[in-house]
Tab-separated table of C-alpha atoms in Angstrom:
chain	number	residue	atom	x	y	z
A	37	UNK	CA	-2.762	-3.171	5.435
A	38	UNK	CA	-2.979	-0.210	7.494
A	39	UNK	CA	-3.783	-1.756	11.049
A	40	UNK	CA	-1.100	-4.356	10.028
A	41	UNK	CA	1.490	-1.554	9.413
A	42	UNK	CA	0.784	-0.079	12.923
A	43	UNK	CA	-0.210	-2.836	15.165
A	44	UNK	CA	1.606	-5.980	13.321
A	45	UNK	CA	4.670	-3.984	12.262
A	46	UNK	CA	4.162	-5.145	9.291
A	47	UNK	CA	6.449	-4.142	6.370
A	48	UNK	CA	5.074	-3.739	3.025
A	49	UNK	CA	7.275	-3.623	-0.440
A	50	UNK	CA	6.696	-2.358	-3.752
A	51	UNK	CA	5.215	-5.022	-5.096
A	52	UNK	CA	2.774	-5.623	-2.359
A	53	UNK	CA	1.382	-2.198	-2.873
A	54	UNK	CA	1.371	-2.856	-6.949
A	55	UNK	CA	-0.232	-6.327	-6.301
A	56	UNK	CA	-2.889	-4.564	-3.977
A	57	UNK	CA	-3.492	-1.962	-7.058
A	58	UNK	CA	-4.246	-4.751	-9.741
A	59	UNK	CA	-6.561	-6.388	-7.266
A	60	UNK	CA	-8.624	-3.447	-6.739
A	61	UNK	CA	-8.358	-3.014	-10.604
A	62	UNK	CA	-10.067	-6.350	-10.996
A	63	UNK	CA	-12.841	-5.611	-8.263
A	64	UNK	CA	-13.231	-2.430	-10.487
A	65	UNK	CA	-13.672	-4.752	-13.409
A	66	UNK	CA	-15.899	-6.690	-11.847
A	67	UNK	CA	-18.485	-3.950	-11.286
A	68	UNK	CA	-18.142	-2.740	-14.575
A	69	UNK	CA	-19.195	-6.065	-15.885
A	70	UNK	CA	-22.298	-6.064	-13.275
A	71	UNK	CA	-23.258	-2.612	-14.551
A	72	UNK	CA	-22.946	-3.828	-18.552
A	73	UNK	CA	-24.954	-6.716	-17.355
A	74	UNK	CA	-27.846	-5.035	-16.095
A	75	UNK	CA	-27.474	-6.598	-12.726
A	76	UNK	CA	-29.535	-5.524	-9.930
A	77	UNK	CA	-27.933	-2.646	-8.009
A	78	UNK	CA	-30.105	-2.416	-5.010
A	79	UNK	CA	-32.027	0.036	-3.777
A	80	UNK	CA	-31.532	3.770	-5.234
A	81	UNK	CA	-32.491	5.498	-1.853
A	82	UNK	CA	-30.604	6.568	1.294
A	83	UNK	CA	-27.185	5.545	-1.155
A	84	UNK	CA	-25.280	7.319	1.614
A	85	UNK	CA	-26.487	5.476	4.485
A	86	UNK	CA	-25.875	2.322	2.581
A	87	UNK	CA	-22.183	3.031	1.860
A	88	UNK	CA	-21.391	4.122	4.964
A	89	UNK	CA	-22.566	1.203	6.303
A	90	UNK	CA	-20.340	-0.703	4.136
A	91	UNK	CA	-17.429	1.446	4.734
A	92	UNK	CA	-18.352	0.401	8.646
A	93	UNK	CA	-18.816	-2.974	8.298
A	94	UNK	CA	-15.773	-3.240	6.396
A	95	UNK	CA	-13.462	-1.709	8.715
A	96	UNK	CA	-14.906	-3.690	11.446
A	97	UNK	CA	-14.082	-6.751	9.501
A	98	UNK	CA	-10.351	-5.992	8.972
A	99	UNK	CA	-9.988	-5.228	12.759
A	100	UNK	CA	-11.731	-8.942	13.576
A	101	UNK	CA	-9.019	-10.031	10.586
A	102	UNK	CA	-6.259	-8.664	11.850
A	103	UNK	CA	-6.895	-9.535	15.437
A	104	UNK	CA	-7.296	-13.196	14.080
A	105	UNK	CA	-3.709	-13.118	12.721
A	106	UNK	CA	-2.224	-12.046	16.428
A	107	UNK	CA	-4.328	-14.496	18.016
A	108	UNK	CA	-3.258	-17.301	15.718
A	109	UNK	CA	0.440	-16.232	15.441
A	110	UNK	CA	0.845	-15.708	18.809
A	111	UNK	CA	-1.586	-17.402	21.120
A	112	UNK	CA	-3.633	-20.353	20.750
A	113	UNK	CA	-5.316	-21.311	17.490
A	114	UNK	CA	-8.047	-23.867	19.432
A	115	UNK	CA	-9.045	-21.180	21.799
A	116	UNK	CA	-9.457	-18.460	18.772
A	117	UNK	CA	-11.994	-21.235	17.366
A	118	UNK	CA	-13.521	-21.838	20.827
A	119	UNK	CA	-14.188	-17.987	21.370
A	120	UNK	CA	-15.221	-17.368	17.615
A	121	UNK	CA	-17.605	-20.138	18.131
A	122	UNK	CA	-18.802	-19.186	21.253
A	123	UNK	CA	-19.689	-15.422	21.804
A	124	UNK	CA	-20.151	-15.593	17.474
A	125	UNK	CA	-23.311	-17.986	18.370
A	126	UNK	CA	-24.554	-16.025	20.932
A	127	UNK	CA	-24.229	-12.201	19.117
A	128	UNK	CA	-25.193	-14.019	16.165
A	129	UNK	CA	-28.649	-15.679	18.095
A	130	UNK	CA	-29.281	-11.764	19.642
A	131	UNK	CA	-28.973	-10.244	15.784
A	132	UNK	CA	-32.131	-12.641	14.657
A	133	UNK	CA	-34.218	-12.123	17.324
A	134	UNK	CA	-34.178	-8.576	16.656
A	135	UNK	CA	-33.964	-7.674	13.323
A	136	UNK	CA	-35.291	-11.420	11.495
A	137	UNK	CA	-37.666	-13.265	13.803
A	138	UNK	CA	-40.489	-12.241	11.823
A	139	UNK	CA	-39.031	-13.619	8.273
A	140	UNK	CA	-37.493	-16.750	10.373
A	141	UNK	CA	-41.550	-16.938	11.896
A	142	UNK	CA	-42.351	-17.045	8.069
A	143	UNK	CA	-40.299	-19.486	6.619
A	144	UNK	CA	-42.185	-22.607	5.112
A	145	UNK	CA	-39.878	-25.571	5.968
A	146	UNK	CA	-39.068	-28.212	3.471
A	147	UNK	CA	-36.667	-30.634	3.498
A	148	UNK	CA	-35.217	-29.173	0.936
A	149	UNK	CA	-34.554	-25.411	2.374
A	150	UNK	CA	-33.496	-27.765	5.558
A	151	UNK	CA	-31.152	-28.912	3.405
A	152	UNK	CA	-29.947	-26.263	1.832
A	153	UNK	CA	-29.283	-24.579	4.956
A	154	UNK	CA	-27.504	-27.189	6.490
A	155	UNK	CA	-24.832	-27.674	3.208
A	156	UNK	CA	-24.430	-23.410	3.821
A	157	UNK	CA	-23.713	-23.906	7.436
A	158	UNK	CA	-21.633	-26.715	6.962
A	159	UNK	CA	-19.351	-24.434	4.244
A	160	UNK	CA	-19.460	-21.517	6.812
A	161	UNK	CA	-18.423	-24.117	9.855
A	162	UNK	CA	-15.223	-24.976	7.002
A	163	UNK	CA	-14.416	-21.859	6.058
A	164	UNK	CA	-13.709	-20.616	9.408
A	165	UNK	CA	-12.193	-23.549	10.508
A	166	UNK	CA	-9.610	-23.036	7.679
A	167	UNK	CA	-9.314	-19.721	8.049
A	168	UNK	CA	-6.936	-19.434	10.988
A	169	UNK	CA	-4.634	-21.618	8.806
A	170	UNK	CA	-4.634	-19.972	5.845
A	171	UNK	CA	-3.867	-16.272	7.695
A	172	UNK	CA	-0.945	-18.364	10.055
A	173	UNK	CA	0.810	-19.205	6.990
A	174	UNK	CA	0.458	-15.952	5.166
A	175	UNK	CA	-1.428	-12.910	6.526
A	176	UNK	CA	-5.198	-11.422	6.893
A	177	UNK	CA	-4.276	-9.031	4.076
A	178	UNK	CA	-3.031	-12.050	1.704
A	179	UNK	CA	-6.408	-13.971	2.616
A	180	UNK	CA	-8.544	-11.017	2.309
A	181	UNK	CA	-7.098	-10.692	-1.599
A	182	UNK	CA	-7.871	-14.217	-2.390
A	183	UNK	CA	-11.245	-13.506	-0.574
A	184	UNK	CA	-12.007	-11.318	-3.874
A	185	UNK	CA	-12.456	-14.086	-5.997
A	186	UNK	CA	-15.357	-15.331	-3.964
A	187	UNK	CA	-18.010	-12.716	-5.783
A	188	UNK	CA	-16.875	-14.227	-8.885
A	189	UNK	CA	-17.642	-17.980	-8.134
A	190	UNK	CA	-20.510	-17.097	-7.065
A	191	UNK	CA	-21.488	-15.130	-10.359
A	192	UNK	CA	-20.308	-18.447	-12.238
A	193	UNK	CA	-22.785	-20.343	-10.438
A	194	UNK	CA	-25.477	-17.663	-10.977
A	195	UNK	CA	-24.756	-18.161	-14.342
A	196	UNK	CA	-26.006	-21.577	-14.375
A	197	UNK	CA	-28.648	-21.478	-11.593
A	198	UNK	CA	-30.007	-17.840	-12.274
A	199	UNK	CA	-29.424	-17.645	-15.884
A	200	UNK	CA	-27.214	-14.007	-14.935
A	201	UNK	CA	-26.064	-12.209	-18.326
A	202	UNK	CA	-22.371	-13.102	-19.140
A	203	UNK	CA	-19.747	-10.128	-20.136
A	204	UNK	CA	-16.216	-11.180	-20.785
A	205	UNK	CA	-15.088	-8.206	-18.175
A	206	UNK	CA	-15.931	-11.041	-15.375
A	207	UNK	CA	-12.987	-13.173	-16.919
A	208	UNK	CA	-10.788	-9.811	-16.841
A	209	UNK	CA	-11.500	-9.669	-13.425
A	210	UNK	CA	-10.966	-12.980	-12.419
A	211	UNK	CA	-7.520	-13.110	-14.371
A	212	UNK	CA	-6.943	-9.795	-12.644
A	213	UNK	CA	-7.661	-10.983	-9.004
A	214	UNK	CA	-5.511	-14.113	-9.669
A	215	UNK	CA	-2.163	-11.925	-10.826
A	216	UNK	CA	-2.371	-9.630	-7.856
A	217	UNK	CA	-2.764	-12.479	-5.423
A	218	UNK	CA	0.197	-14.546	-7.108
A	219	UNK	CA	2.065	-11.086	-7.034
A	220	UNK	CA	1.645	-10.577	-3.250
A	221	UNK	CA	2.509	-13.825	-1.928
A	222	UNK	CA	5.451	-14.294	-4.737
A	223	UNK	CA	7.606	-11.926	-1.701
A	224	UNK	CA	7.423	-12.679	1.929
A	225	UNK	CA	6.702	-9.567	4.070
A	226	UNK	CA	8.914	-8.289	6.678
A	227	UNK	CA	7.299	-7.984	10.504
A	228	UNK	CA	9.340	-6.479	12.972
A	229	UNK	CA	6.957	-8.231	15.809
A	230	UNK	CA	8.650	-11.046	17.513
A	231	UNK	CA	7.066	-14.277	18.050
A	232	UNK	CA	6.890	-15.436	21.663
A	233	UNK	CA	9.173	-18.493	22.257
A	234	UNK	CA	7.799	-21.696	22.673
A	235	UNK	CA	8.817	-24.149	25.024
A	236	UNK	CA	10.726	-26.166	21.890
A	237	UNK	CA	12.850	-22.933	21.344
A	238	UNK	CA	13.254	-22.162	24.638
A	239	UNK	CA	14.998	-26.004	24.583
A	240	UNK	CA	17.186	-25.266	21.527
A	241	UNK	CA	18.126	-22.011	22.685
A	242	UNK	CA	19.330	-23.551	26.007
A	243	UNK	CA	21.131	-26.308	23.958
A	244	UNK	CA	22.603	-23.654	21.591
A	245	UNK	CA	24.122	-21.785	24.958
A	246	UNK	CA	25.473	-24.626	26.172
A	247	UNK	CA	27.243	-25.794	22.590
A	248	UNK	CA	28.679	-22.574	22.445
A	249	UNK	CA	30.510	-22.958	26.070
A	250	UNK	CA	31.821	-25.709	24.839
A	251	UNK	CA	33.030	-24.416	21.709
A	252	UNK	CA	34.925	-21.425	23.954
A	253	UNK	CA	36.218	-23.725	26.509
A	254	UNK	CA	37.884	-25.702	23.194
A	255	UNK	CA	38.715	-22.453	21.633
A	256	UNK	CA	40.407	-21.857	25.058
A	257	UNK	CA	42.171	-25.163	25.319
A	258	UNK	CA	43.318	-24.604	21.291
A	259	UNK	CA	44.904	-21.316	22.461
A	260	UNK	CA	46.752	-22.638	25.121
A	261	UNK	CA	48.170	-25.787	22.881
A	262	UNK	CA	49.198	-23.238	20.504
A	263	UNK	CA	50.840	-21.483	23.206
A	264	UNK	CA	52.829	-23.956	24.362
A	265	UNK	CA	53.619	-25.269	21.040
A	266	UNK	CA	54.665	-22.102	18.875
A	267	UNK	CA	55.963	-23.893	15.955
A	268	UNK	CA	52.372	-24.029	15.075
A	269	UNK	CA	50.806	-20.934	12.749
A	270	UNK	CA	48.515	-18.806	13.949
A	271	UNK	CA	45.952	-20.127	11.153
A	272	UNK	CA	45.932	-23.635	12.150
A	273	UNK	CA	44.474	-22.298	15.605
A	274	UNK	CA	41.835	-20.605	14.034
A	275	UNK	CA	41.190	-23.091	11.462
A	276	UNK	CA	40.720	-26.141	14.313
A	277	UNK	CA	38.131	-23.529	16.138
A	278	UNK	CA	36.304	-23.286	12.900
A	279	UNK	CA	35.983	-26.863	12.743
A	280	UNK	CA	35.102	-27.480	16.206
C-alpha cells in the first residue's frame, strides 16, 4: 500500500485501511490457531536472522507486485509474461545450482514425485499466468489480500493428507480474510496516474474534436438564425444547441 501510495498515486479510503486491519486480524488468528495446535514452528535459533529475512523477502515481493501492476496497466501484459518467464528461469536455474544441487543430486525419482512435480509446476505456470489479470482488474494490494487465504487451503488439505490438529480459530480466520477482502474491493480506489492512450482513444478523442466543431459551427449558424429572426426567444436558441 505504501509503494502504491507513492509510486501508483494511489488513493486509499477509510475502509480500505479498516479492510486491511481485519485481514491482518485474521492472519493473527491464524497463528494463534497454529500455536493452539501444536504446529511446528521451525527452528528456535538465529529467530532474528530468520525474520529479517522474511521482512526482506517480503518487501522485495511487494516491489516485484507493484511493478507488475505498472507493467500490466500500462505496458504490455505478453511481454510482462515473456520477461517473468525468461530471466525468472534463468535466476531461478542459478538459485539451485548453488544452494540445492546436492538435495536435487539426491532425489530418488519415481513416477510418482515426477508427477507430483509436474501437477505443482503446472499450478505455478497458472497462477502466474492469471496473475497479471487479476492485479489489471483490481490492484497488487487487492490480490495480495486474497493471497492470505492461500495458508489456509493449504492447512485444509493438511488436514486430510497430514492428519494436522483442527482448532475452530482457522475458520475465524478464514471468515476473517474473506470480510476484509469483500470490504476492500466493495469501493474502487482513486489513482491520480493517467493511463497512456491507446491508439482506440486516440481515434475517439479525434472523433470527439471533430463532433464538437460541428456542434459550434451549428451553435454558430443557430445564433445567426436567431439573429435575423428576433421574434424567436432566447431559450429556443439554447434549447436547439442542446439538442444538436
Amino acid at each position: 500500500m505504501i509503494l502504491s501510495w507513492f509510486f501508483l498515486k494511489t488513493r486509499y479510503r477509510i475502509i480500505h485501511y479498516a479492510a486491511v486491519g481485519i485481514c491482518l486480524a485474521g492472519v493473527g488468528a491464524m497463528v494463534g490457531a497454529d500455536i493452539l495446535a501444536g504446529q511446528d514452528q521451525g527452528s528456535s535459533s538465529d529467530v532474528l536472522l530468520g525474520d529479517g529475512l522474511v521482512l526482506v523477502s517480503a518487501t522485495l515481493y511487494a516491489i516485484s507486485n507493484v511493478c507488475q501492476e505498472y507493467t500490466v496497466k500500462n505496458l504490455s501484459r505478453v511481454e510482462f509474461l515473456g520477461m517473468v518467464g525468461l530471466f525468472g528461469s534463468i535466476i531461478s536455474a542459478i538459485q539451485l545450482g548453488i544452494l540445492e544441487h546436492k538435495e536435487v543430486a539426491n532425489i530418488q525419482w519415481t513416477w510418482e514425485k515426477a508427477l507430483l512435480l509436474s501437477g505443482y509446476a503446472l499450478c505455478m505456470y497458472g497462477f502466474y499466468s492469471f496473475m497479471p489479470v487479476v492485479i489489471k482488474r483490481s490492484s497488487a494490494t487487492a490480490v495480495n489480500l486474497s493471497l492470505l487465504t492461500g495458508d489456509l487451503f493449504s492447512l485444509f488439505f493438511g488436514l486430510f493428507l497430514f492428519h494436522y490438529n483442527f482448532s475452530g480459530l482457522y475458520i475465524v480466520s478464514l471468515v476473517g480474510i474473506l470480510i476484509g477482502f469483500i470490504m476492500f474491493n466493495t469501493v474502487p480506489t482513486l489513482s491520480r496516474l493517467s493511463d497512456p492512450l491507446s491508439d482506440e482513444e486516440g481515434v475517439d478523442n479525434h472523433t470527439a474534436d471533430t463532433d464538437n466543431n460541428s456542434i459550434e459551427g451549428c451553435e454558430g449558424e443557430i445564433s445567426c438564425a436567431h439573429a435575423e429572426q428576433r421574434e424567436t426567444p432566447p431559450a429556443c436558441a439554447v434549447i436547439n444547441s442542446v439538442k444538436l
